[in-house]
Short mmCIF file of N, CA and C in Angstrom, two decimals:
data_model
loop_
_atom_site.label_atom_id
_atom_site.label_comp_id
_atom_site.label_asym_id
_atom_site.label_seq_id
_atom_site.Cartn_x
_atom_site.Cartn_y
_atom_site.Cartn_z
N MET A 1 74.55 143.11 127.13
CA MET A 1 75.63 142.36 126.56
C MET A 1 75.24 142.09 125.09
N SER A 2 76.12 142.48 124.15
CA SER A 2 75.82 142.30 122.75
C SER A 2 76.51 141.03 122.23
N THR A 3 75.89 140.46 121.23
CA THR A 3 76.47 139.24 120.60
C THR A 3 77.54 139.70 119.58
N PRO A 4 78.67 139.03 119.49
CA PRO A 4 79.68 139.39 118.55
C PRO A 4 79.25 139.15 117.11
N SER A 5 79.77 139.97 116.22
CA SER A 5 79.34 139.79 114.77
C SER A 5 80.18 138.65 114.20
N LEU A 6 79.74 138.22 113.02
CA LEU A 6 80.42 137.09 112.36
C LEU A 6 81.84 137.44 111.95
N ALA A 7 82.08 138.68 111.61
CA ALA A 7 83.42 139.10 111.21
C ALA A 7 84.36 139.06 112.39
N THR A 8 83.93 139.43 113.55
CA THR A 8 84.81 139.42 114.72
C THR A 8 85.11 137.98 115.16
N VAL A 9 84.09 137.12 115.05
CA VAL A 9 84.30 135.70 115.46
C VAL A 9 85.27 135.03 114.49
N SER A 10 85.12 135.31 113.18
CA SER A 10 85.98 134.65 112.22
C SER A 10 87.44 135.15 112.28
N SER A 11 87.58 136.47 112.58
CA SER A 11 88.90 137.00 112.69
C SER A 11 89.62 136.47 113.94
N SER A 12 88.81 136.38 115.01
CA SER A 12 89.43 135.84 116.31
C SER A 12 89.77 134.37 116.14
N LEU A 13 88.93 133.60 115.47
CA LEU A 13 89.22 132.18 115.17
C LEU A 13 90.48 132.05 114.33
N GLY A 14 90.56 132.88 113.28
CA GLY A 14 91.70 132.86 112.44
C GLY A 14 93.03 133.18 113.23
N ASN A 15 92.95 134.18 114.11
CA ASN A 15 94.09 134.52 114.93
C ASN A 15 94.50 133.39 115.81
N TYR A 16 93.46 132.72 116.46
CA TYR A 16 93.75 131.63 117.33
C TYR A 16 94.43 130.45 116.58
N LEU A 17 93.84 130.13 115.39
CA LEU A 17 94.41 128.98 114.64
C LEU A 17 95.83 129.30 114.14
N SER A 18 96.11 130.49 113.73
CA SER A 18 97.44 130.81 113.27
C SER A 18 98.43 130.81 114.42
N ALA A 19 97.98 131.20 115.63
CA ALA A 19 98.88 131.07 116.75
C ALA A 19 99.06 129.70 117.29
N ALA A 20 97.97 128.90 117.26
CA ALA A 20 98.02 127.56 117.80
C ALA A 20 98.70 126.54 116.83
N LEU A 21 98.52 126.74 115.51
CA LEU A 21 99.07 125.78 114.54
C LEU A 21 100.14 126.49 113.74
N PRO A 22 101.37 126.02 113.82
CA PRO A 22 102.34 126.61 112.91
C PRO A 22 102.05 126.16 111.46
N SER A 23 102.57 126.92 110.50
CA SER A 23 102.31 126.67 109.11
C SER A 23 102.79 125.27 108.69
N ARG A 24 103.82 124.77 109.38
CA ARG A 24 104.37 123.46 109.09
C ARG A 24 103.29 122.43 109.35
N HIS A 25 102.52 122.53 110.39
CA HIS A 25 101.47 121.54 110.75
C HIS A 25 100.35 121.62 109.66
N ILE A 26 100.03 122.81 109.20
CA ILE A 26 99.03 122.94 108.19
C ILE A 26 99.45 122.30 106.88
N ALA A 27 100.77 122.48 106.52
CA ALA A 27 101.28 121.87 105.31
C ALA A 27 101.30 120.38 105.42
N VAL A 28 101.67 119.81 106.62
CA VAL A 28 101.66 118.40 106.81
C VAL A 28 100.21 117.87 106.71
N GLY A 29 99.26 118.61 107.31
CA GLY A 29 97.89 118.17 107.24
C GLY A 29 97.37 118.12 105.79
N ILE A 30 97.66 119.19 105.05
CA ILE A 30 97.25 119.18 103.65
C ILE A 30 97.93 118.05 102.81
N GLY A 31 99.18 117.79 103.13
CA GLY A 31 99.93 116.71 102.47
C GLY A 31 99.32 115.35 102.79
N ALA A 32 98.90 115.17 104.05
CA ALA A 32 98.29 113.89 104.48
C ALA A 32 96.98 113.70 103.78
N VAL A 33 96.18 114.78 103.70
CA VAL A 33 94.89 114.62 102.99
C VAL A 33 95.11 114.30 101.50
N LEU A 34 96.04 114.95 100.86
CA LEU A 34 96.31 114.62 99.48
C LEU A 34 96.83 113.23 99.30
N ALA A 35 97.69 112.72 100.22
CA ALA A 35 98.21 111.40 100.11
C ALA A 35 97.06 110.39 100.30
N TYR A 36 96.15 110.67 101.18
CA TYR A 36 94.97 109.80 101.36
C TYR A 36 94.15 109.76 100.10
N PHE A 37 93.88 110.89 99.47
CA PHE A 37 93.08 110.87 98.22
C PHE A 37 93.78 110.07 97.10
N VAL A 38 95.08 110.22 97.02
CA VAL A 38 95.82 109.45 95.97
C VAL A 38 95.75 107.97 96.27
N ALA A 39 96.05 107.57 97.55
CA ALA A 39 95.97 106.17 97.89
C ALA A 39 94.60 105.61 97.74
N HIS A 40 93.60 106.41 98.03
CA HIS A 40 92.18 105.90 97.90
C HIS A 40 91.89 105.66 96.44
N ARG A 41 92.30 106.61 95.56
CA ARG A 41 91.95 106.51 94.15
C ARG A 41 92.83 105.36 93.46
N LEU A 42 94.06 105.15 93.86
CA LEU A 42 94.92 104.23 93.14
C LEU A 42 94.86 102.81 93.74
N TRP A 43 94.73 102.66 95.06
CA TRP A 43 94.81 101.40 95.66
C TRP A 43 93.47 100.97 96.34
N ILE A 44 92.98 101.76 97.23
CA ILE A 44 91.84 101.38 98.06
C ILE A 44 90.60 101.15 97.18
N TRP A 45 90.26 102.09 96.29
CA TRP A 45 89.07 101.97 95.47
C TRP A 45 89.14 100.81 94.53
N PRO A 46 90.13 100.65 93.65
CA PRO A 46 90.07 99.50 92.69
C PRO A 46 90.18 98.14 93.35
N PHE A 47 90.95 98.00 94.43
CA PHE A 47 91.18 96.72 95.04
C PHE A 47 90.17 96.30 96.08
N VAL A 48 89.68 97.30 96.85
CA VAL A 48 88.84 96.96 97.98
C VAL A 48 87.37 97.42 97.89
N LEU A 49 87.15 98.68 97.45
CA LEU A 49 85.87 99.29 97.59
C LEU A 49 84.97 99.23 96.31
N SER A 50 85.57 99.10 95.15
CA SER A 50 84.86 99.19 93.93
C SER A 50 83.73 98.09 93.80
N PRO A 51 82.51 98.47 93.46
CA PRO A 51 81.48 97.43 93.28
C PRO A 51 81.78 96.57 92.03
N LEU A 52 82.65 97.02 91.20
CA LEU A 52 82.99 96.29 89.97
C LEU A 52 84.16 95.33 90.11
N ARG A 53 84.77 95.28 91.26
CA ARG A 53 85.99 94.50 91.44
C ARG A 53 85.83 93.00 91.19
N SER A 54 84.60 92.50 91.25
CA SER A 54 84.37 91.08 91.02
C SER A 54 84.12 90.79 89.55
N VAL A 55 83.97 91.79 88.69
CA VAL A 55 83.79 91.62 87.21
C VAL A 55 85.16 91.15 86.65
N PRO A 56 85.15 90.13 85.83
CA PRO A 56 86.47 89.65 85.29
C PRO A 56 87.06 90.65 84.36
N GLY A 57 88.35 90.57 84.24
CA GLY A 57 89.05 91.41 83.35
C GLY A 57 90.58 91.28 83.49
N PRO A 58 91.30 92.03 82.71
CA PRO A 58 92.77 91.89 82.80
C PRO A 58 93.26 92.48 84.17
N PRO A 59 94.49 92.16 84.58
CA PRO A 59 95.01 92.74 85.80
C PRO A 59 94.98 94.28 85.70
N LEU A 60 95.07 94.92 86.87
CA LEU A 60 94.93 96.38 86.92
C LEU A 60 96.04 97.09 86.07
N GLY A 61 97.15 96.41 85.86
CA GLY A 61 98.18 97.04 85.06
C GLY A 61 98.99 98.06 85.81
N HIS A 62 99.47 99.09 85.07
CA HIS A 62 100.26 100.13 85.68
C HIS A 62 99.52 100.83 86.83
N LEU A 63 100.24 101.16 87.86
CA LEU A 63 99.63 101.72 89.05
C LEU A 63 98.90 103.05 88.74
N ILE A 64 99.48 103.93 87.95
CA ILE A 64 98.89 105.17 87.65
C ILE A 64 98.08 105.16 86.32
N PHE A 65 98.63 104.51 85.33
CA PHE A 65 98.02 104.57 84.02
C PHE A 65 97.08 103.39 83.70
N GLY A 66 97.04 102.37 84.59
CA GLY A 66 96.16 101.23 84.35
C GLY A 66 96.47 100.48 83.11
N GLN A 67 95.48 100.13 82.37
CA GLN A 67 95.72 99.38 81.07
C GLN A 67 95.90 100.32 79.89
N SER A 68 95.95 101.63 80.07
CA SER A 68 96.04 102.60 78.98
C SER A 68 97.30 102.36 78.14
N PRO A 69 98.46 102.09 78.70
CA PRO A 69 99.65 101.87 77.82
C PRO A 69 99.53 100.70 76.93
N VAL A 70 98.83 99.65 77.38
CA VAL A 70 98.64 98.44 76.54
C VAL A 70 97.73 98.81 75.38
N ILE A 71 96.63 99.53 75.67
CA ILE A 71 95.69 99.89 74.66
C ILE A 71 96.30 100.87 73.65
N ILE A 72 97.08 101.81 74.13
CA ILE A 72 97.69 102.80 73.23
C ILE A 72 98.76 102.22 72.33
N ARG A 73 99.60 101.34 72.92
CA ARG A 73 100.70 100.73 72.09
C ARG A 73 100.22 99.71 71.06
N SER A 74 99.09 99.09 71.31
CA SER A 74 98.60 98.05 70.40
C SER A 74 97.74 98.56 69.27
N GLU A 75 97.55 97.74 68.31
CA GLU A 75 96.69 98.09 67.16
C GLU A 75 95.23 98.25 67.78
N SER A 76 94.48 99.12 67.16
CA SER A 76 93.17 99.50 67.63
C SER A 76 92.28 98.26 67.78
N GLY A 77 91.78 98.01 69.01
CA GLY A 77 90.78 96.98 69.25
C GLY A 77 91.38 95.60 69.51
N ILE A 78 92.59 95.37 69.29
CA ILE A 78 93.24 94.07 69.47
C ILE A 78 93.28 93.66 70.91
N PRO A 79 93.75 94.51 71.86
CA PRO A 79 93.77 94.07 73.26
C PRO A 79 92.37 93.77 73.82
N GLN A 80 91.41 94.59 73.38
CA GLN A 80 90.01 94.40 73.85
C GLN A 80 89.45 93.06 73.31
N ARG A 81 89.78 92.74 72.05
CA ARG A 81 89.31 91.48 71.51
C ARG A 81 89.94 90.27 72.27
N GLU A 82 91.24 90.40 72.55
CA GLU A 82 91.88 89.29 73.27
C GLU A 82 91.29 89.16 74.69
N TRP A 83 90.99 90.28 75.35
CA TRP A 83 90.39 90.20 76.69
C TRP A 83 88.99 89.57 76.61
N VAL A 84 88.25 89.86 75.57
CA VAL A 84 86.91 89.28 75.45
C VAL A 84 87.01 87.78 75.30
N LYS A 85 87.97 87.32 74.50
CA LYS A 85 88.20 85.88 74.31
C LYS A 85 88.67 85.23 75.64
N GLN A 86 89.44 85.92 76.41
CA GLN A 86 90.00 85.34 77.62
C GLN A 86 89.03 85.45 78.81
N TYR A 87 88.33 86.55 78.99
CA TYR A 87 87.59 86.79 80.21
C TYR A 87 86.08 86.74 80.02
N GLY A 88 85.57 86.67 78.80
CA GLY A 88 84.12 86.55 78.59
C GLY A 88 83.49 87.84 78.05
N PRO A 89 82.17 87.87 77.92
CA PRO A 89 81.50 88.98 77.24
C PRO A 89 81.35 90.22 78.06
N VAL A 90 81.65 90.26 79.36
CA VAL A 90 81.62 91.50 80.16
C VAL A 90 82.98 91.63 80.85
N ILE A 91 83.64 92.73 80.62
CA ILE A 91 85.03 92.93 81.10
C ILE A 91 85.14 94.24 81.82
N ARG A 92 85.88 94.26 82.85
CA ARG A 92 86.25 95.48 83.62
C ARG A 92 87.66 95.85 83.26
N ILE A 93 87.85 97.08 82.82
CA ILE A 93 89.15 97.59 82.51
C ILE A 93 89.41 98.82 83.39
N VAL A 94 90.62 98.85 84.04
CA VAL A 94 90.98 99.97 84.83
C VAL A 94 91.94 100.92 84.03
N GLY A 95 91.52 102.16 83.88
CA GLY A 95 92.32 103.07 83.04
C GLY A 95 93.12 103.94 83.91
N PRO A 96 93.47 105.14 83.46
CA PRO A 96 94.35 106.06 84.21
C PRO A 96 93.66 106.49 85.48
N VAL A 97 94.45 106.59 86.51
CA VAL A 97 94.06 107.11 87.87
C VAL A 97 92.87 106.32 88.36
N GLY A 98 92.75 105.00 88.07
CA GLY A 98 91.77 104.17 88.69
C GLY A 98 90.39 104.28 88.05
N ILE A 99 90.24 104.92 86.90
CA ILE A 99 88.94 105.07 86.22
C ILE A 99 88.56 103.69 85.65
N GLU A 100 87.39 103.27 85.98
CA GLU A 100 86.92 101.96 85.58
C GLU A 100 85.99 102.05 84.37
N ARG A 101 86.19 101.11 83.44
CA ARG A 101 85.32 101.02 82.28
C ARG A 101 84.86 99.63 82.09
N LEU A 102 83.71 99.42 81.57
CA LEU A 102 83.14 98.06 81.31
C LEU A 102 83.02 97.95 79.82
N ILE A 103 83.36 96.75 79.28
CA ILE A 103 83.14 96.40 77.91
C ILE A 103 82.04 95.34 77.88
N PHE A 104 81.01 95.59 77.09
CA PHE A 104 79.92 94.61 76.96
C PHE A 104 79.96 94.04 75.53
N MET A 105 79.96 92.76 75.40
CA MET A 105 79.90 92.09 74.11
C MET A 105 78.72 91.16 73.93
N ASN A 106 77.88 91.13 74.96
CA ASN A 106 76.66 90.30 74.93
C ASN A 106 75.54 91.11 74.17
N PRO A 107 75.00 90.55 73.10
CA PRO A 107 74.00 91.28 72.33
C PRO A 107 72.75 91.72 73.14
N ASP A 108 72.34 90.91 74.09
CA ASP A 108 71.21 91.33 74.92
C ASP A 108 71.53 92.54 75.81
N ALA A 109 72.80 92.49 76.37
CA ALA A 109 73.22 93.64 77.18
C ALA A 109 73.38 94.89 76.34
N LEU A 110 73.91 94.77 75.10
CA LEU A 110 74.06 95.93 74.24
C LEU A 110 72.69 96.47 73.87
N HIS A 111 71.75 95.59 73.54
CA HIS A 111 70.39 96.05 73.22
C HIS A 111 69.74 96.78 74.38
N HIS A 112 69.99 96.27 75.59
CA HIS A 112 69.41 96.92 76.80
C HIS A 112 70.04 98.35 76.96
N ILE A 113 71.36 98.45 76.79
CA ILE A 113 72.05 99.71 77.03
C ILE A 113 71.79 100.69 75.87
N LEU A 114 71.93 100.29 74.65
CA LEU A 114 71.94 101.18 73.48
C LEU A 114 70.55 101.40 72.91
N VAL A 115 69.63 100.50 73.05
CA VAL A 115 68.33 100.70 72.41
C VAL A 115 67.19 100.80 73.40
N LYS A 116 67.04 99.81 74.22
CA LYS A 116 65.89 99.70 75.17
C LYS A 116 65.85 100.80 76.19
N HIS A 117 66.96 101.00 76.93
CA HIS A 117 67.05 101.94 78.04
C HIS A 117 68.14 102.89 77.83
N TRP A 118 68.21 103.49 76.60
CA TRP A 118 69.29 104.36 76.28
C TRP A 118 69.29 105.70 77.02
N LEU A 119 68.13 106.06 77.56
CA LEU A 119 68.07 107.30 78.35
C LEU A 119 68.73 107.16 79.74
N GLU A 120 68.78 105.92 80.25
CA GLU A 120 69.42 105.62 81.50
C GLU A 120 70.92 105.55 81.44
N TYR A 121 71.46 105.42 80.21
CA TYR A 121 72.89 105.27 79.98
C TYR A 121 73.35 106.37 79.05
N PRO A 122 73.43 107.65 79.48
CA PRO A 122 73.85 108.70 78.57
C PRO A 122 75.31 108.61 78.21
N ARG A 123 75.67 109.17 77.11
CA ARG A 123 77.04 109.19 76.70
C ARG A 123 77.81 110.12 77.69
N PRO A 124 79.12 109.77 77.96
CA PRO A 124 79.85 110.64 78.84
C PRO A 124 80.05 112.03 78.22
N SER A 125 80.15 113.06 79.07
CA SER A 125 80.22 114.43 78.52
C SER A 125 81.52 114.63 77.67
N PHE A 126 82.64 114.00 78.02
CA PHE A 126 83.87 114.16 77.19
C PHE A 126 83.65 113.55 75.87
N LEU A 127 82.89 112.47 75.72
CA LEU A 127 82.61 111.88 74.45
C LEU A 127 81.72 112.75 73.58
N ARG A 128 80.71 113.34 74.27
CA ARG A 128 79.79 114.27 73.55
C ARG A 128 80.57 115.50 73.05
N ASN A 129 81.48 115.97 73.81
CA ASN A 129 82.33 117.12 73.38
C ASN A 129 83.18 116.78 72.19
N ILE A 130 83.81 115.59 72.24
CA ILE A 130 84.63 115.22 71.09
C ILE A 130 83.79 114.95 69.84
N LEU A 131 82.65 114.26 69.99
CA LEU A 131 81.79 114.06 68.87
C LEU A 131 81.27 115.41 68.31
N GLY A 132 80.99 116.34 69.25
CA GLY A 132 80.49 117.69 68.81
C GLY A 132 81.52 118.41 68.02
N LEU A 133 82.82 118.28 68.35
CA LEU A 133 83.89 118.94 67.59
C LEU A 133 84.08 118.27 66.23
N VAL A 134 83.92 116.96 66.13
CA VAL A 134 84.16 116.20 64.88
C VAL A 134 82.98 116.32 63.99
N THR A 135 81.74 116.03 64.50
CA THR A 135 80.61 115.89 63.65
C THR A 135 79.64 117.07 63.77
N GLY A 136 79.89 117.96 64.69
CA GLY A 136 78.95 119.08 64.89
C GLY A 136 77.96 118.68 65.99
N TYR A 137 77.44 119.66 66.67
CA TYR A 137 76.56 119.43 67.77
C TYR A 137 75.15 119.13 67.23
N GLY A 138 74.74 117.87 67.27
CA GLY A 138 73.45 117.45 66.72
C GLY A 138 73.04 116.18 67.24
N LEU A 139 72.48 115.28 66.42
CA LEU A 139 71.88 114.02 66.82
C LEU A 139 72.83 113.16 67.63
N LEU A 140 74.08 113.14 67.30
CA LEU A 140 75.03 112.24 68.04
C LEU A 140 75.40 112.81 69.36
N THR A 141 75.19 114.07 69.62
CA THR A 141 75.71 114.65 70.87
C THR A 141 74.59 114.98 71.89
N VAL A 142 73.37 115.05 71.46
CA VAL A 142 72.32 115.41 72.36
C VAL A 142 71.69 114.16 73.01
N THR A 143 71.01 114.29 74.18
CA THR A 143 70.45 113.19 74.85
C THR A 143 69.03 113.54 75.30
N GLY A 144 68.32 112.60 75.73
CA GLY A 144 66.99 112.79 76.31
C GLY A 144 66.01 113.26 75.32
N ASP A 145 65.13 114.23 75.77
CA ASP A 145 64.02 114.64 74.95
C ASP A 145 64.44 115.37 73.67
N GLU A 146 65.58 116.04 73.78
CA GLU A 146 66.11 116.84 72.61
C GLU A 146 66.53 115.79 71.52
N HIS A 147 67.13 114.64 71.93
CA HIS A 147 67.51 113.61 70.98
C HIS A 147 66.24 113.01 70.35
N ARG A 148 65.24 112.73 71.17
CA ARG A 148 63.93 112.13 70.67
C ARG A 148 63.31 113.05 69.63
N GLN A 149 63.28 114.35 69.92
CA GLN A 149 62.71 115.31 69.00
C GLN A 149 63.43 115.35 67.69
N MET A 150 64.78 115.36 67.74
CA MET A 150 65.58 115.40 66.50
C MET A 150 65.37 114.13 65.70
N ARG A 151 65.34 112.98 66.39
CA ARG A 151 65.11 111.74 65.70
C ARG A 151 63.74 111.70 65.02
N LYS A 152 62.76 112.20 65.71
CA LYS A 152 61.37 112.22 65.20
C LYS A 152 61.32 113.17 63.97
N ALA A 153 62.12 114.22 63.90
CA ALA A 153 62.15 115.10 62.82
C ALA A 153 62.77 114.53 61.56
N ILE A 154 63.85 113.69 61.74
CA ILE A 154 64.51 113.21 60.56
C ILE A 154 64.05 111.82 60.13
N ASN A 155 63.25 111.14 60.98
CA ASN A 155 62.80 109.81 60.58
C ASN A 155 62.05 109.74 59.23
N PRO A 156 61.17 110.76 58.88
CA PRO A 156 60.52 110.66 57.54
C PRO A 156 61.47 110.56 56.44
N ALA A 157 62.65 111.18 56.53
CA ALA A 157 63.62 111.11 55.43
C ALA A 157 64.10 109.71 55.16
N PHE A 158 64.01 108.84 56.11
CA PHE A 158 64.51 107.49 55.99
C PHE A 158 63.38 106.47 55.88
N SER A 159 62.24 106.89 55.54
CA SER A 159 61.10 105.97 55.31
C SER A 159 61.29 105.22 53.95
N ILE A 160 60.71 104.09 53.82
CA ILE A 160 60.89 103.31 52.61
C ILE A 160 60.43 104.05 51.36
N PRO A 161 59.20 104.67 51.38
CA PRO A 161 58.76 105.39 50.12
C PRO A 161 59.70 106.52 49.80
N ASN A 162 60.28 107.26 50.79
CA ASN A 162 61.15 108.32 50.48
C ASN A 162 62.49 107.81 49.95
N LEU A 163 63.00 106.74 50.51
CA LEU A 163 64.20 106.19 49.99
C LEU A 163 64.05 105.60 48.58
N MET A 164 62.86 105.06 48.31
CA MET A 164 62.64 104.51 46.95
C MET A 164 62.54 105.66 45.93
N ALA A 165 61.99 106.79 46.35
CA ALA A 165 61.89 107.91 45.47
C ALA A 165 63.21 108.44 45.10
N ARG A 166 64.20 108.26 45.94
CA ARG A 166 65.57 108.75 45.69
C ARG A 166 66.28 108.04 44.57
N LYS A 167 65.81 106.78 44.26
CA LYS A 167 66.46 106.06 43.20
C LYS A 167 66.24 106.67 41.83
N ASN A 168 65.31 107.67 41.70
CA ASN A 168 65.14 108.38 40.45
C ASN A 168 65.86 109.70 40.43
N SER A 169 66.77 109.92 41.37
CA SER A 169 67.46 111.21 41.40
C SER A 169 68.49 111.30 40.26
N PRO A 170 68.78 112.51 39.84
CA PRO A 170 69.74 112.67 38.67
C PRO A 170 71.14 112.10 39.00
N TYR A 171 71.55 112.21 40.22
CA TYR A 171 72.92 111.71 40.55
C TYR A 171 72.97 110.20 40.43
N LEU A 172 71.95 109.51 40.96
CA LEU A 172 71.99 108.06 40.86
C LEU A 172 71.71 107.59 39.43
N ALA A 173 71.02 108.34 38.65
CA ALA A 173 70.82 108.00 37.23
C ALA A 173 72.07 108.03 36.43
N SER A 174 73.06 108.83 36.81
CA SER A 174 74.28 108.93 36.07
C SER A 174 75.25 107.75 36.34
N ILE A 175 74.96 106.94 37.43
CA ILE A 175 75.76 105.80 37.75
C ILE A 175 75.17 104.55 37.04
N PRO A 176 75.96 103.89 36.27
CA PRO A 176 75.45 102.66 35.59
C PRO A 176 75.02 101.59 36.60
N ALA A 177 74.06 100.83 36.19
CA ALA A 177 73.50 99.77 37.15
C ALA A 177 74.56 98.71 37.42
N LYS A 178 75.30 98.28 36.36
CA LYS A 178 76.37 97.34 36.62
C LYS A 178 77.64 97.82 35.93
N PRO A 179 78.48 98.54 36.68
CA PRO A 179 79.68 99.13 36.02
C PRO A 179 80.65 97.99 35.63
N ASP A 180 81.35 98.28 34.50
CA ASP A 180 82.36 97.33 34.07
C ASP A 180 83.73 97.96 34.37
N ALA A 181 84.74 97.31 34.03
CA ALA A 181 86.14 97.73 34.37
C ALA A 181 86.48 99.04 33.75
N SER A 182 85.91 99.34 32.57
CA SER A 182 86.25 100.57 31.83
C SER A 182 85.54 101.81 32.33
N THR A 183 84.50 101.61 33.19
CA THR A 183 83.72 102.78 33.66
C THR A 183 84.34 103.39 34.83
N GLU A 184 84.51 104.67 34.81
CA GLU A 184 85.09 105.44 35.95
C GLU A 184 84.07 106.40 36.48
N THR A 185 84.08 106.44 37.82
CA THR A 185 83.15 107.37 38.55
C THR A 185 84.01 108.40 39.26
N ASP A 186 83.71 109.63 39.00
CA ASP A 186 84.53 110.70 39.71
C ASP A 186 84.09 110.84 41.15
N MET A 187 84.94 110.44 42.08
CA MET A 187 84.63 110.40 43.46
C MET A 187 85.11 111.68 44.19
N TYR A 188 86.08 112.39 43.62
CA TYR A 188 86.71 113.52 44.22
C TYR A 188 86.30 114.80 43.46
N TYR A 189 86.07 115.85 44.22
CA TYR A 189 85.76 117.10 43.63
C TYR A 189 86.69 118.15 44.13
N ASP A 190 86.87 119.20 43.34
CA ASP A 190 87.76 120.30 43.72
C ASP A 190 87.07 121.07 44.90
N THR A 191 87.88 121.63 45.72
CA THR A 191 87.31 122.44 46.86
C THR A 191 86.76 123.72 46.38
N ILE A 192 85.79 124.25 47.11
CA ILE A 192 85.19 125.54 46.74
C ILE A 192 85.98 126.61 47.50
N ASP A 193 86.64 127.47 46.80
CA ASP A 193 87.36 128.55 47.46
C ASP A 193 86.40 129.74 47.71
N GLY A 194 86.24 130.11 48.94
CA GLY A 194 85.25 131.17 49.22
C GLY A 194 85.96 132.28 49.77
#
């Protein structure tokens, strides 16, 4: 007696399932799974399961968009500043599709996140991609050892002796020490057509 091959087992299982379950039941099952994922993301997670639900912050806002409409319609930074005044130095904000963000305004917490343990809190990939498009892929977009190596390479340029040597540069010599109202400095230059 020979054992059936994987191909014959999978084809017989497929035939059995297609005969046993009409396509309507499969569609209902897929719809139920999708409805569960949507309900989990929009209601169950932010209200019941999120470990950040006890952090103070504004109400969850719009069911799908969260606090994003308030942030987009307002002047930059104004809603966040009002929330910090109202809820304290650590705030939970729920964004689109239940995405949670924390705002830290405590100097000790900011030092811990941005300076002391910056390797444990990497920038999100979407932010690195945006920064890479705007500023180029370099010191602002890399993390970990690559960031440490780049910083080590450019640190000598910002040493005190090197910065003091720059004050004798020809460009800085052309700027008067104390400009008066009649002195003009050309800040704009024509583009180079290549």
